[in-house]
Short mmCIF file of C-alpha atoms and ligand atoms in Angstrom, two decimals:
data_model
loop_
_atom_site.label_atom_id
_atom_site.label_comp_id
_atom_site.label_asym_id
_atom_site.label_seq_id
_atom_site.Cartn_x
_atom_site.Cartn_y
_atom_site.Cartn_z
CA MET X 1 31.06 -3.88 -6.82
CA THR X 2 28.32 -1.40 -6.84
CA ASP X 3 25.90 -0.21 -4.22
CA ALA X 4 24.85 3.32 -5.00
CA PRO X 5 23.33 5.19 -2.04
CA LEU X 6 19.56 5.34 -2.46
CA LYS X 7 18.46 8.92 -2.99
CA LEU X 8 14.79 9.89 -2.94
CA PHE X 9 13.23 13.27 -3.67
CA ASN X 10 11.48 14.56 -0.57
CA SER X 11 8.68 16.99 -1.42
CA LEU X 12 8.98 18.41 2.08
CA THR X 13 12.54 19.66 1.61
CA ARG X 14 12.27 19.85 -2.18
CA GLN X 15 15.50 17.92 -2.60
CA ALA X 16 16.81 14.41 -3.10
CA GLU X 17 17.94 12.91 0.19
CA VAL X 18 19.92 9.79 0.98
CA PHE X 19 17.45 7.29 2.41
CA GLU X 20 18.15 6.49 6.04
CA PRO X 21 15.60 4.13 7.53
CA VAL X 22 13.92 5.01 10.80
CA HIS X 23 14.30 1.37 11.86
CA PRO X 24 17.63 -0.04 10.70
CA GLY X 25 17.23 -2.53 7.87
CA GLU X 26 13.55 -1.73 7.36
CA ALA X 27 11.44 0.49 5.15
CA ARG X 28 7.89 1.39 6.11
CA VAL X 29 5.84 2.95 3.35
CA TYR X 30 2.27 4.26 3.24
CA THR X 31 0.51 4.97 -0.05
CA CYS X 32 -2.73 6.93 -0.30
CA GLY X 33 -5.08 4.54 -2.01
CA PRO X 34 -8.20 5.05 -4.05
CA THR X 35 -11.59 6.37 -3.06
CA VAL X 36 -13.71 3.48 -4.24
CA TYR X 37 -16.68 5.38 -5.65
CA ASN X 38 -15.80 4.74 -9.29
CA TYR X 39 -13.31 2.87 -11.48
CA PRO X 40 -9.74 4.10 -11.30
CA HIS X 41 -8.43 5.71 -14.47
CA ILE X 42 -4.98 4.90 -15.79
CA GLY X 43 -3.64 8.15 -14.28
CA ASN X 44 -4.62 6.88 -10.82
CA MET X 45 -2.85 3.63 -11.61
CA ARG X 46 0.36 5.54 -12.41
CA ALA X 47 0.46 6.44 -8.71
CA TYR X 48 0.46 2.75 -7.74
CA VAL X 49 2.99 1.71 -10.40
CA PHE X 50 5.27 4.39 -8.95
CA ALA X 51 4.72 3.18 -5.37
CA ASP X 52 5.35 -0.38 -6.53
CA VAL X 53 8.68 0.49 -8.15
CA LEU X 54 9.62 2.33 -4.97
CA GLY X 55 8.81 -0.78 -2.91
CA ARG X 56 10.70 -3.08 -5.27
CA THR X 57 13.70 -0.75 -5.17
CA LEU X 58 13.70 -0.81 -1.37
CA THR X 59 13.68 -4.62 -1.56
CA TRP X 60 16.53 -4.53 -4.11
CA LYS X 61 18.50 -2.44 -1.63
CA GLY X 62 18.05 -5.18 0.95
CA LEU X 63 15.49 -3.43 3.16
CA LYS X 64 12.66 -5.33 4.76
CA LEU X 65 9.63 -3.62 3.28
CA THR X 66 6.31 -3.03 5.01
CA HIS X 67 3.99 -1.35 2.53
CA VAL X 68 0.46 -0.24 3.38
CA ILE X 69 -2.12 1.03 0.90
CA ASN X 70 -5.47 2.28 2.11
CA ILE X 71 -8.92 2.00 0.61
CA THR X 72 -11.06 5.07 1.23
CA ASP X 73 -14.69 4.04 1.49
CA VAL X 74 -15.97 7.01 3.49
CA GLY X 75 -15.32 10.70 3.99
CA HIS X 76 -13.77 11.91 0.71
CA LEU X 77 -15.74 14.91 -0.50
CA THR X 78 -16.07 15.97 -4.11
CA ASP X 79 -13.60 18.75 -3.36
CA ASP X 80 -10.35 17.92 -1.57
CA ALA X 81 -10.64 21.09 0.53
CA ASP X 82 -13.70 19.73 2.30
CA ALA X 83 -16.41 21.19 0.17
CA GLY X 84 -19.18 19.42 -1.68
CA GLU X 85 -20.76 16.04 -1.14
CA ASP X 86 -19.31 12.75 -0.01
CA LYS X 87 -18.13 11.00 -3.20
CA MET X 88 -19.36 7.62 -1.99
CA GLU X 89 -22.80 8.86 -0.87
CA LYS X 90 -23.25 10.72 -4.15
CA MET X 91 -22.43 7.69 -6.30
CA ALA X 92 -24.60 5.39 -4.18
CA ALA X 93 -27.56 7.78 -4.53
CA SER X 94 -27.10 8.11 -8.29
CA GLN X 95 -26.97 4.34 -8.73
CA ALA X 96 -29.62 3.61 -6.09
CA GLN X 97 -27.31 1.11 -4.41
CA SER X 98 -25.94 0.64 -0.94
CA ILE X 99 -22.61 2.35 -0.31
CA TRP X 100 -21.19 -0.92 0.91
CA ASP X 101 -21.98 -2.59 -2.42
CA ILE X 102 -20.52 0.33 -4.34
CA ALA X 103 -17.35 0.19 -2.25
CA GLU X 104 -16.99 -3.56 -2.72
CA HIS X 105 -17.55 -3.40 -6.47
CA TYR X 106 -14.99 -0.65 -7.12
CA LYS X 107 -12.49 -2.09 -4.68
CA GLN X 108 -12.54 -5.37 -6.63
CA ALA X 109 -12.17 -3.45 -9.91
CA TYR X 110 -9.17 -1.58 -8.49
CA TRP X 111 -7.59 -4.80 -7.29
CA ALA X 112 -8.03 -6.31 -10.75
CA ASP X 113 -6.02 -3.38 -12.17
CA ILE X 114 -3.39 -3.84 -9.47
CA ARG X 115 -2.96 -7.47 -10.54
CA SER X 116 -2.97 -6.66 -14.26
CA LEU X 117 -0.16 -4.17 -13.76
CA ASN X 118 1.88 -6.68 -11.74
CA ILE X 119 1.85 -4.40 -8.70
CA ARG X 120 2.95 -6.41 -5.69
CA GLN X 121 0.48 -6.94 -2.90
CA PRO X 122 1.24 -4.63 0.02
CA ALA X 123 1.70 -6.09 3.48
CA GLN X 124 -1.69 -4.64 4.33
CA TRP X 125 -4.69 -2.99 2.68
CA THR X 126 -6.27 -0.78 5.31
CA VAL X 127 -9.95 -0.01 4.76
CA ALA X 128 -11.08 3.30 6.27
CA THR X 129 -14.36 2.04 7.73
CA ASP X 130 -12.43 -0.59 9.74
CA TYR X 131 -10.62 2.19 11.63
CA VAL X 132 -13.43 4.50 12.73
CA PRO X 133 -13.01 3.85 16.50
CA GLN X 134 -9.29 4.63 16.19
CA MET X 135 -10.14 7.79 14.23
CA ILE X 136 -12.43 8.93 17.04
CA GLU X 137 -9.68 8.26 19.60
CA PHE X 138 -7.13 10.18 17.51
CA ALA X 139 -9.55 13.11 17.17
CA LYS X 140 -10.27 13.11 20.91
CA GLY X 141 -6.53 13.35 21.54
CA ILE X 142 -6.07 16.50 19.47
CA ALA X 143 -9.50 18.13 19.90
CA ASP X 144 -8.74 20.32 22.94
CA LYS X 145 -5.60 21.95 21.66
CA HIS X 146 -6.10 21.97 17.91
CA CYS X 147 -9.79 21.78 17.03
CA TYR X 148 -13.07 23.63 17.44
CA GLU X 149 -16.65 22.64 16.91
CA LEU X 150 -19.13 24.18 14.51
CA GLU X 151 -22.65 23.11 13.70
CA SER X 152 -21.39 21.05 10.79
CA GLY X 153 -18.62 19.26 12.61
CA LEU X 154 -15.24 19.33 14.31
CA TYR X 155 -12.61 21.42 12.53
CA PHE X 156 -8.84 21.49 12.70
CA ASP X 157 -7.37 24.95 13.29
CA VAL X 158 -4.32 25.10 11.02
CA SER X 159 -2.86 28.05 12.92
CA THR X 160 -2.17 25.77 15.89
CA VAL X 161 0.72 23.95 14.21
CA ALA X 162 4.03 25.31 12.96
CA ASP X 163 4.80 25.51 9.23
CA TYR X 164 1.32 24.62 8.00
CA ALA X 165 1.36 23.88 4.25
CA LEU X 166 5.15 23.82 4.03
CA LEU X 167 4.73 20.73 1.90
CA ALA X 168 2.68 22.70 -0.59
CA GLY X 169 5.38 25.35 -0.65
CA ARG X 170 2.93 27.86 0.85
CA HIS X 171 4.12 28.99 4.19
CA THR X 172 4.69 32.71 4.11
CA GLN X 173 1.86 34.87 5.45
CA GLU X 174 1.10 36.22 1.97
CA GLN X 175 0.98 32.77 0.46
CA LEU X 176 -1.33 31.57 3.17
CA ALA X 177 -3.58 34.57 2.62
CA GLU X 178 -3.72 33.78 -1.09
CA ALA X 179 -4.61 30.18 -0.35
CA ASP X 180 -7.24 31.42 2.08
CA GLU X 181 -8.86 33.44 -0.63
CA ALA X 182 -8.91 30.47 -2.99
CA HIS X 183 -10.52 28.33 -0.30
CA MET X 184 -13.14 30.98 0.44
CA ARG X 185 -14.39 30.76 -3.11
CA ILE X 186 -15.20 27.06 -2.89
CA ASP X 187 -15.87 26.42 0.75
CA PRO X 188 -19.41 26.77 2.03
CA VAL X 189 -18.42 26.45 5.72
CA LYS X 190 -18.57 30.08 6.74
CA ASP X 191 -17.59 30.15 10.38
CA LYS X 192 -14.19 28.59 10.10
CA ARG X 193 -11.37 30.43 11.83
CA ASN X 194 -9.01 30.06 8.88
CA ALA X 195 -10.11 29.21 5.39
CA ALA X 196 -7.66 26.29 5.27
CA ASP X 197 -9.18 24.69 8.40
CA PHE X 198 -10.60 21.30 7.57
CA ALA X 199 -13.13 18.85 8.96
CA ILE X 200 -11.92 16.15 11.31
CA TRP X 201 -15.47 14.96 11.89
CA ARG X 202 -18.52 15.82 9.80
CA LYS X 203 -21.81 15.75 11.64
CA THR X 204 -24.84 14.38 9.88
CA PRO X 205 -27.16 17.39 9.42
CA ALA X 206 -30.19 17.34 11.72
CA GLY X 207 -33.10 15.43 10.25
CA GLU X 208 -30.91 13.51 7.78
CA THR X 209 -29.40 10.05 7.91
CA ARG X 210 -26.39 8.92 6.01
CA GLN X 211 -25.76 5.38 4.88
CA MET X 212 -22.46 5.47 6.70
CA GLU X 213 -22.45 7.17 10.10
CA TRP X 214 -21.11 6.55 13.57
CA ASP X 215 -21.60 8.00 17.04
CA SER X 216 -18.87 10.28 18.33
CA PRO X 217 -18.37 12.91 21.06
CA TRP X 218 -19.29 15.48 18.36
CA GLY X 219 -22.50 13.80 17.36
CA ARG X 220 -23.44 11.21 14.80
CA GLY X 221 -21.48 11.55 11.60
CA ALA X 222 -18.46 10.45 9.62
CA PRO X 223 -14.71 11.07 9.77
CA GLY X 224 -12.92 13.55 7.53
CA TRP X 225 -10.85 12.14 4.70
CA HIS X 226 -7.52 13.58 5.90
CA LEU X 227 -8.00 12.07 9.35
CA GLU X 228 -8.28 8.59 7.88
CA CYS X 229 -4.80 8.52 6.41
CA SER X 230 -3.14 9.93 9.54
CA VAL X 231 -4.83 7.28 11.65
CA MET X 232 -4.25 4.29 9.40
CA SER X 233 -0.62 5.14 8.66
CA GLY X 234 0.18 5.81 12.32
CA GLU X 235 -1.69 2.73 13.57
CA VAL X 236 -0.05 0.28 11.22
CA LEU X 237 3.40 1.74 10.67
CA GLY X 238 3.97 3.84 13.81
CA PHE X 239 5.11 7.49 13.77
CA PRO X 240 7.51 8.42 12.40
CA PHE X 241 7.62 5.99 9.51
CA ASP X 242 9.80 6.26 6.43
CA ILE X 243 7.91 7.24 3.31
CA HIS X 244 4.44 8.51 2.45
CA THR X 245 3.43 8.54 -1.23
CA GLY X 246 0.64 9.89 -3.39
CA GLY X 247 -0.07 11.81 -6.57
CA ILE X 248 1.14 15.38 -6.85
CA ASP X 249 -2.35 16.80 -6.20
CA HIS X 250 -2.04 15.46 -2.65
CA ARG X 251 0.96 17.71 -2.07
CA GLU X 252 -1.39 20.70 -2.01
CA ILE X 253 -4.14 19.88 0.50
CA HIS X 254 -4.49 16.27 1.60
CA HIS X 255 -0.91 15.72 2.72
CA PRO X 256 -0.38 19.14 4.35
CA ASN X 257 -3.52 18.36 6.36
CA GLU X 258 -2.28 14.92 7.29
CA ILE X 259 1.01 16.44 8.39
CA ALA X 260 -0.77 19.02 10.54
CA GLN X 261 -2.76 16.25 12.25
CA ASN X 262 0.37 14.15 12.73
CA GLN X 263 2.18 17.09 14.31
CA ALA X 264 -0.75 17.64 16.65
CA HIS X 265 -1.01 13.96 17.53
CA CYS X 266 2.70 13.44 18.12
CA CYS X 267 3.02 16.78 19.97
CA THR X 268 5.88 17.78 17.71
CA ASN X 269 6.35 21.14 16.19
CA GLY X 270 8.41 22.76 13.42
CA LEU X 271 8.95 20.90 10.21
CA ASP X 272 12.62 21.84 10.11
CA ASP X 273 13.04 18.35 11.54
CA PRO X 274 11.40 15.98 9.01
CA ARG X 275 10.57 13.48 11.74
CA ASN X 276 7.90 15.88 12.95
CA SER X 277 5.72 15.32 9.92
CA GLY X 278 4.78 11.74 10.79
CA ALA X 279 6.59 10.36 7.76
CA ARG X 280 10.15 11.46 7.09
CA ILE X 281 9.93 11.51 3.32
CA TRP X 282 6.89 12.58 1.30
CA MET X 283 7.04 11.50 -2.32
CA HIS X 284 4.69 12.47 -5.14
CA ASN X 285 4.27 11.20 -8.66
CA ASN X 286 3.43 13.66 -11.36
CA PHE X 287 0.26 13.33 -13.43
CA LEU X 288 -0.56 11.34 -16.49
CA VAL X 289 -2.31 13.80 -18.78
CA GLU X 290 -4.46 13.40 -21.80
CA ARG X 291 -5.36 16.31 -24.03
CA SER X 292 -8.93 15.46 -24.92
CA GLY X 293 -10.10 15.12 -21.31
CA LYS X 294 -10.68 11.35 -21.31
CA MET X 295 -8.88 11.09 -17.99
CA SER X 296 -11.81 12.68 -16.25
CA LYS X 297 -14.14 10.19 -14.63
CA SER X 298 -17.06 12.38 -15.57
CA SER X 299 -16.35 11.97 -19.29
CA GLY X 300 -18.41 9.17 -20.82
CA GLU X 301 -15.66 6.77 -21.89
CA PHE X 302 -12.83 7.57 -19.54
CA LEU X 303 -9.43 5.94 -19.73
CA ARG X 304 -9.67 2.81 -17.64
CA LEU X 305 -7.10 0.06 -17.87
CA GLN X 306 -9.89 -2.18 -19.13
CA LEU X 307 -10.35 0.10 -22.14
CA LEU X 308 -6.70 -0.46 -23.08
CA ILE X 309 -7.17 -4.19 -22.67
CA ASP X 310 -10.38 -4.16 -24.72
CA ARG X 311 -8.51 -2.43 -27.51
CA GLY X 312 -6.07 -5.29 -27.40
CA TYR X 313 -3.11 -3.76 -25.53
CA HIS X 314 -1.45 -5.77 -22.84
CA PRO X 315 -1.65 -3.87 -19.51
CA LEU X 316 2.09 -4.30 -18.95
CA ALA X 317 2.67 -2.14 -22.01
CA TYR X 318 1.09 0.64 -19.95
CA ARG X 319 3.38 -0.23 -17.05
CA LEU X 320 6.37 0.05 -19.40
CA MET X 321 5.06 3.37 -20.66
CA CYS X 322 5.05 4.64 -17.07
CA LEU X 323 8.54 3.30 -16.38
CA ALA X 324 9.98 4.92 -19.49
CA ALA X 325 9.27 8.35 -17.96
CA HIS X 326 10.56 9.66 -14.64
CA TYR X 327 7.84 9.54 -12.01
CA ARG X 328 8.28 13.25 -11.27
CA SER X 329 7.71 14.25 -14.89
CA GLU X 330 4.32 14.76 -16.39
CA LEU X 331 3.53 11.98 -18.82
CA GLU X 332 1.23 12.46 -21.76
CA PHE X 333 -0.91 9.52 -22.73
CA SER X 334 -1.43 8.71 -26.39
CA TRP X 335 -2.34 5.53 -28.20
CA GLU X 336 0.81 5.95 -30.31
CA GLY X 337 2.90 6.14 -27.15
CA LEU X 338 1.21 3.03 -25.81
CA GLY X 339 1.83 1.27 -29.13
CA ALA X 340 5.52 2.17 -28.97
CA ALA X 341 5.72 0.83 -25.41
CA LEU X 342 4.08 -2.39 -26.55
CA THR X 343 6.61 -2.80 -29.38
CA ARG X 344 9.45 -2.24 -26.91
CA LEU X 345 7.99 -4.80 -24.54
CA LYS X 346 7.68 -7.30 -27.38
CA ARG X 347 11.33 -6.84 -28.32
CA MET X 348 12.33 -7.50 -24.73
CA VAL X 349 10.14 -10.57 -24.47
CA MET X 350 11.52 -11.90 -27.76
CA ALA X 351 15.10 -11.37 -26.55
CA VAL X 352 14.31 -13.20 -23.31
CA ALA X 353 12.63 -16.06 -25.21
CA GLN X 354 15.78 -16.43 -27.30
CA LEU X 355 17.91 -16.51 -24.16
CA LYS X 356 15.75 -19.23 -22.69
CA ALA X 357 15.95 -21.23 -25.91
CA ARG X 358 19.74 -20.82 -26.11
CA HIS X 359 20.04 -21.86 -22.52
CA ALA X 360 17.99 -24.99 -23.17
CA GLU X 361 20.04 -25.79 -26.29
CA LEU X 362 23.26 -25.58 -24.35
CA GLY X 363 21.77 -28.19 -22.06
CA SER X 364 22.47 -26.41 -18.85
CA ALA X 365 22.06 -28.91 -16.05
CA SER X 366 19.72 -26.72 -14.09
CA ILE X 367 17.24 -25.96 -16.85
CA ASP X 368 14.55 -28.42 -15.85
CA GLN X 369 14.66 -27.90 -12.13
CA SER X 370 15.32 -24.29 -11.43
CA ALA X 371 16.43 -22.06 -14.23
CA PRO X 372 18.25 -19.03 -12.85
CA TRP X 373 15.37 -16.69 -13.67
CA GLU X 374 12.73 -18.68 -11.87
CA GLN X 375 13.16 -16.98 -8.53
CA GLU X 376 9.78 -15.30 -8.32
CA GLU X 377 10.78 -11.90 -7.01
CA GLY X 378 12.60 -10.22 -4.21
CA TRP X 379 16.07 -10.28 -5.76
CA THR X 380 18.42 -8.15 -3.75
CA LEU X 381 21.50 -6.37 -4.95
CA LYS X 382 23.45 -8.33 -2.38
CA GLN X 383 22.48 -11.68 -3.92
CA VAL X 384 23.38 -10.37 -7.34
CA GLN X 385 26.72 -9.03 -6.15
CA ALA X 386 27.75 -12.52 -5.05
CA ASP X 387 28.23 -13.42 -8.74
CA ASP X 388 30.99 -12.52 -11.14
CA TRP X 389 29.30 -10.68 -14.00
CA GLY X 390 32.34 -10.15 -16.20
CA LYS X 391 31.26 -8.19 -19.27
CA LEU X 392 27.81 -7.55 -17.78
CA GLN X 393 29.19 -5.69 -14.76
CA PRO X 394 28.90 -2.20 -16.32
CA ALA X 395 25.22 -2.82 -17.06
CA LEU X 396 24.63 -3.87 -13.46
CA ASN X 397 26.43 -0.76 -12.20
CA LYS X 398 24.37 1.44 -14.51
CA PHE X 399 21.14 -0.20 -13.40
CA ASP X 400 21.84 0.15 -9.70
CA ALA X 401 23.04 3.74 -10.04
CA ALA X 402 19.94 4.68 -12.04
CA ILE X 403 17.34 3.11 -9.81
CA ALA X 404 19.09 4.50 -6.72
CA ASP X 405 19.00 7.96 -8.27
CA ASP X 406 15.45 8.82 -7.24
CA LEU X 407 14.07 5.80 -9.12
CA ASN X 408 15.30 6.65 -12.58
CA SER X 409 13.49 3.75 -14.18
CA ALA X 410 13.95 5.19 -17.69
CA VAL X 411 17.72 4.76 -17.48
CA ALA X 412 17.39 1.47 -15.58
CA LEU X 413 15.41 0.14 -18.57
CA THR X 414 18.31 0.96 -20.88
CA ALA X 415 20.64 -1.01 -18.59
CA LEU X 416 18.31 -3.97 -19.04
CA ASP X 417 18.46 -3.41 -22.81
CA ASP X 418 22.27 -3.50 -22.52
CA VAL X 419 22.11 -6.89 -20.82
CA LEU X 420 19.76 -8.33 -23.44
CA ALA X 421 21.95 -7.00 -26.27
CA ALA X 422 25.31 -8.13 -24.83
CA LYS X 423 27.31 -10.31 -27.21
CA LYS X 424 29.39 -13.37 -26.40
CA VAL X 425 28.10 -13.79 -22.88
CA ASP X 426 26.77 -17.01 -21.34
CA PRO X 427 22.97 -16.91 -21.96
CA ALA X 428 22.32 -18.21 -18.47
CA LYS X 429 24.18 -15.24 -17.00
CA LYS X 430 22.33 -12.81 -19.20
CA ALA X 431 19.04 -14.38 -18.23
CA GLU X 432 19.84 -14.32 -14.56
CA LEU X 433 20.82 -10.66 -14.53
CA ALA X 434 17.84 -9.68 -16.70
CA ALA X 435 15.54 -11.50 -14.28
CA ALA X 436 17.07 -9.71 -11.30
CA MET X 437 16.55 -6.35 -12.99
CA ASP X 438 13.03 -7.28 -13.97
CA ALA X 439 12.26 -8.07 -10.35
CA VAL X 440 12.70 -4.32 -9.76
CA LEU X 441 10.90 -3.19 -12.93
CA GLY X 442 8.11 -5.76 -12.71
CA LEU X 443 7.55 -6.36 -16.42
CA GLN X 444 7.22 -10.14 -16.15
CA LEU X 445 9.58 -10.62 -19.08
CA PHE X 446 10.07 -14.27 -18.23
CA ASN X 447 6.38 -15.15 -18.12
CA LEU X 448 5.00 -13.22 -21.07
CA THR X 449 4.65 -14.87 -24.47
CA ARG X 450 4.09 -13.61 -27.99
CA ALA X 451 0.46 -14.62 -27.76
CA ASP X 452 0.02 -12.56 -24.58
CA LEU X 453 1.37 -9.46 -26.25
CA ARG X 454 -0.35 -9.71 -29.56
CA ILE X 455 -2.87 -6.92 -30.00
CA ARG X 456 -6.18 -8.66 -29.56
CA PRO X 457 -9.28 -6.56 -30.00
CA LYS X 458 -12.16 -7.52 -27.77
CA ALA X 459 -14.34 -8.22 -30.80
CA ALA X 460 -11.87 -10.65 -32.40
CA THR X 461 -13.22 -14.18 -32.74
CA ILE X 462 -10.04 -15.81 -33.97
CA ALA X 463 -8.07 -18.43 -32.03
CA GLU X 464 -4.39 -18.06 -31.31
CA ASP X 465 -3.22 -20.98 -33.48
CA GLN X 466 -5.24 -19.58 -36.38
CA VAL X 467 -3.40 -16.31 -35.95
CA GLU X 468 -0.01 -18.03 -36.12
CA ALA X 469 -1.08 -20.07 -39.17
CA ALA X 470 -2.47 -17.01 -40.93
CA ILE X 471 0.68 -15.00 -40.33
CA THR X 472 2.86 -17.80 -41.70
CA PHE X 473 0.59 -18.25 -44.71
CA ARG X 474 0.63 -14.52 -45.35
CA LYS X 475 4.41 -14.49 -45.39
CA GLU X 476 4.41 -17.26 -47.99
CA LEU X 477 1.85 -15.49 -50.17
CA ARG X 478 3.91 -12.33 -50.01
CA ALA X 479 7.06 -14.21 -51.01
CA GLN X 480 5.15 -15.54 -54.02
CA GLN X 481 3.85 -12.04 -54.73
CA ASN X 482 0.35 -13.52 -54.86
CA TYR X 483 -1.53 -10.28 -54.32
CA PRO X 484 -5.08 -11.50 -55.10
CA ALA X 485 -4.71 -14.22 -52.45
CA LEU X 486 -3.26 -11.68 -50.00
CA ASP X 487 -6.31 -9.47 -50.54
CA ARG X 488 -8.69 -12.40 -50.07
CA GLN X 489 -6.98 -13.34 -46.83
CA ARG X 490 -7.19 -9.76 -45.61
CA ASP X 491 -10.96 -9.78 -46.17
CA GLU X 492 -11.44 -13.13 -44.46
CA LEU X 493 -9.52 -11.95 -41.43
CA ALA X 494 -11.38 -8.65 -41.29
CA ALA X 495 -14.58 -10.67 -41.01
CA GLN X 496 -13.13 -12.28 -37.89
CA GLY X 497 -12.52 -8.92 -36.24
CA VAL X 498 -8.83 -8.35 -36.93
CA GLU X 499 -6.90 -6.51 -39.54
CA VAL X 500 -3.53 -7.67 -40.79
CA MET X 501 -0.73 -5.24 -40.09
CA ASP X 502 1.70 -5.67 -42.95
CA GLY X 503 5.08 -4.13 -42.40
CA ASP X 504 5.12 -4.83 -38.67
CA PRO X 505 8.85 -4.74 -37.80
CA LEU X 506 8.52 -7.86 -35.69
CA GLY X 507 6.43 -9.74 -38.23
CA TRP X 508 3.91 -11.18 -35.83
CA GLU X 509 1.30 -8.57 -35.32
CA TRP X 510 -2.28 -7.66 -36.00
CA LYS X 511 -4.04 -4.47 -35.52
CA LEU X 512 -7.48 -3.17 -34.88
CA GLY X 513 -9.96 -2.74 -37.63
P1 LIG V 1 -8.16 9.17 -5.84
O1 LIG V 1 -8.82 7.83 -5.98
O2 LIG V 1 -8.84 10.25 -6.60
O3 LIG V 1 -7.92 9.55 -4.40
O4 LIG V 1 -6.72 9.06 -6.52
C1 LIG V 1 -5.86 7.98 -6.34
C2 LIG V 1 -4.42 8.38 -6.62
O5 LIG V 1 -4.23 8.76 -7.98
C3 LIG V 1 -3.94 9.56 -5.80
O6 LIG V 1 -2.62 9.30 -5.35
C4 LIG V 1 -3.94 10.69 -6.78
O7 LIG V 1 -3.05 11.69 -6.41
C5 LIG V 1 -3.51 9.99 -8.04
N1 LIG V 1 -3.89 10.64 -9.31
C6 LIG V 1 -5.07 11.22 -9.62
N2 LIG V 1 -5.08 11.62 -10.91
C7 LIG V 1 -3.87 11.28 -11.44
C8 LIG V 1 -3.27 11.43 -12.74
N3 LIG V 1 -3.91 11.98 -13.77
N4 LIG V 1 -2.00 10.97 -12.90
C9 LIG V 1 -1.34 10.41 -11.88
N5 LIG V 1 -1.84 10.24 -10.64
C10 LIG V 1 -3.10 10.67 -10.41
ZN1 LIG V 2 -4.42 9.72 1.98
#
């Protein structure tokens, strides 16, 4: 029997802590979602794959999960430290469209990526513009003690809370002074008391109108980005909740500012007690990086999930690429790395297909009604423990220990490999355990087919059965050593937008021209 204690790395204490839910048996998680002014790049999507694996792991551990992801459609400036223009307003102006249309378009694009990556739907998507009255109420509650008004808006005074920027690891006087200097260089708001002070409410400058603006006690304007997340997380999950997630850049400004607001709102003080930060555990995924700068949204062809799909890669190969690295390690994107992940995924899907076939051959009574792997998701360790796994038990132990060890998905994947490779074990048992593990990893191993995973360039005009026939024919020609015919076939296929990849270890692949 295994049930490793779930340990999660808390950025606030900079150590892995055993997870103890605020509400027994429950886990409440808030994930900072996208600002919907542009398409997400695949680095952004790494943040949601990470949050998804976290959520699935909490389910595996038997906790009732409430996950909230927000959609920021107002208030996020081009610089996180409150300088520059509103990202949404800027994009709307450049495309001569209404902000609401921009927000809707990019929200739908983001949701398409969420589905493609098999990220589970959260209990709630909170949209910032739906919470403006609550934001104003929250701001009114902290304004007297923690804020001051300038011509440009209402600002939060970071010196009014204890341990400001502890999360960023900047809390000595010298460190704060350094940060102050850095802020001064980028921040045009001159009369702030401390450089790190940030806008709670941004007033619309006199004589201007914004597409998105609301009345408030501090004049017509829009909420600050940091305020949004404090309000939506507190409203939906209640303070303190369990876990707040985001990318590692948020550890520096956005989340310290949220924490300061939460402290002010909850009238709590020092962060020596993690409950005082609003969320007990703050978790951050490291970045996906790409050397040539294609991750930047300002580069012409930036790395969107759709670009991977257009080049013929299945999006779940990208999910596997993310899982094969620890979420706290930087991950470098390369097409070779993505190709390797795709090959690994294919091997897993082939192994699962064989298991299913073996299971059918053996004529298991349950095959037609409910095969053991058909439970959609939500497997818990407890359900799995009810079975006798015999020779598979060590793989289960390894899997549970790995995923409980601050979500070590890389090692958990090798436990799944162990299950698929196990010899002389009932195929139904192997399939059942593999499905339970996949419910945590989310690779859809039991739904994917060869055809799904075949590299399929956007420009290819060839039908799937033609591909199968051509591959079979090619094998025959090669066996006959009929090289002229092989060359002819290569040319015919190239005309249809695909190039044969001879020497593919799995023998069923194509590649891009
Ligand atoms: P944004 O839409 O810019 O607010 O970003 C959405 C999420 O993606 C946030 O959690 C960011 O911290 C995260 N993020 C941004 N860039 C990357 C990257 N290159 N790799 C991983 N996560 C990122
Ligand atoms: Zn946020």
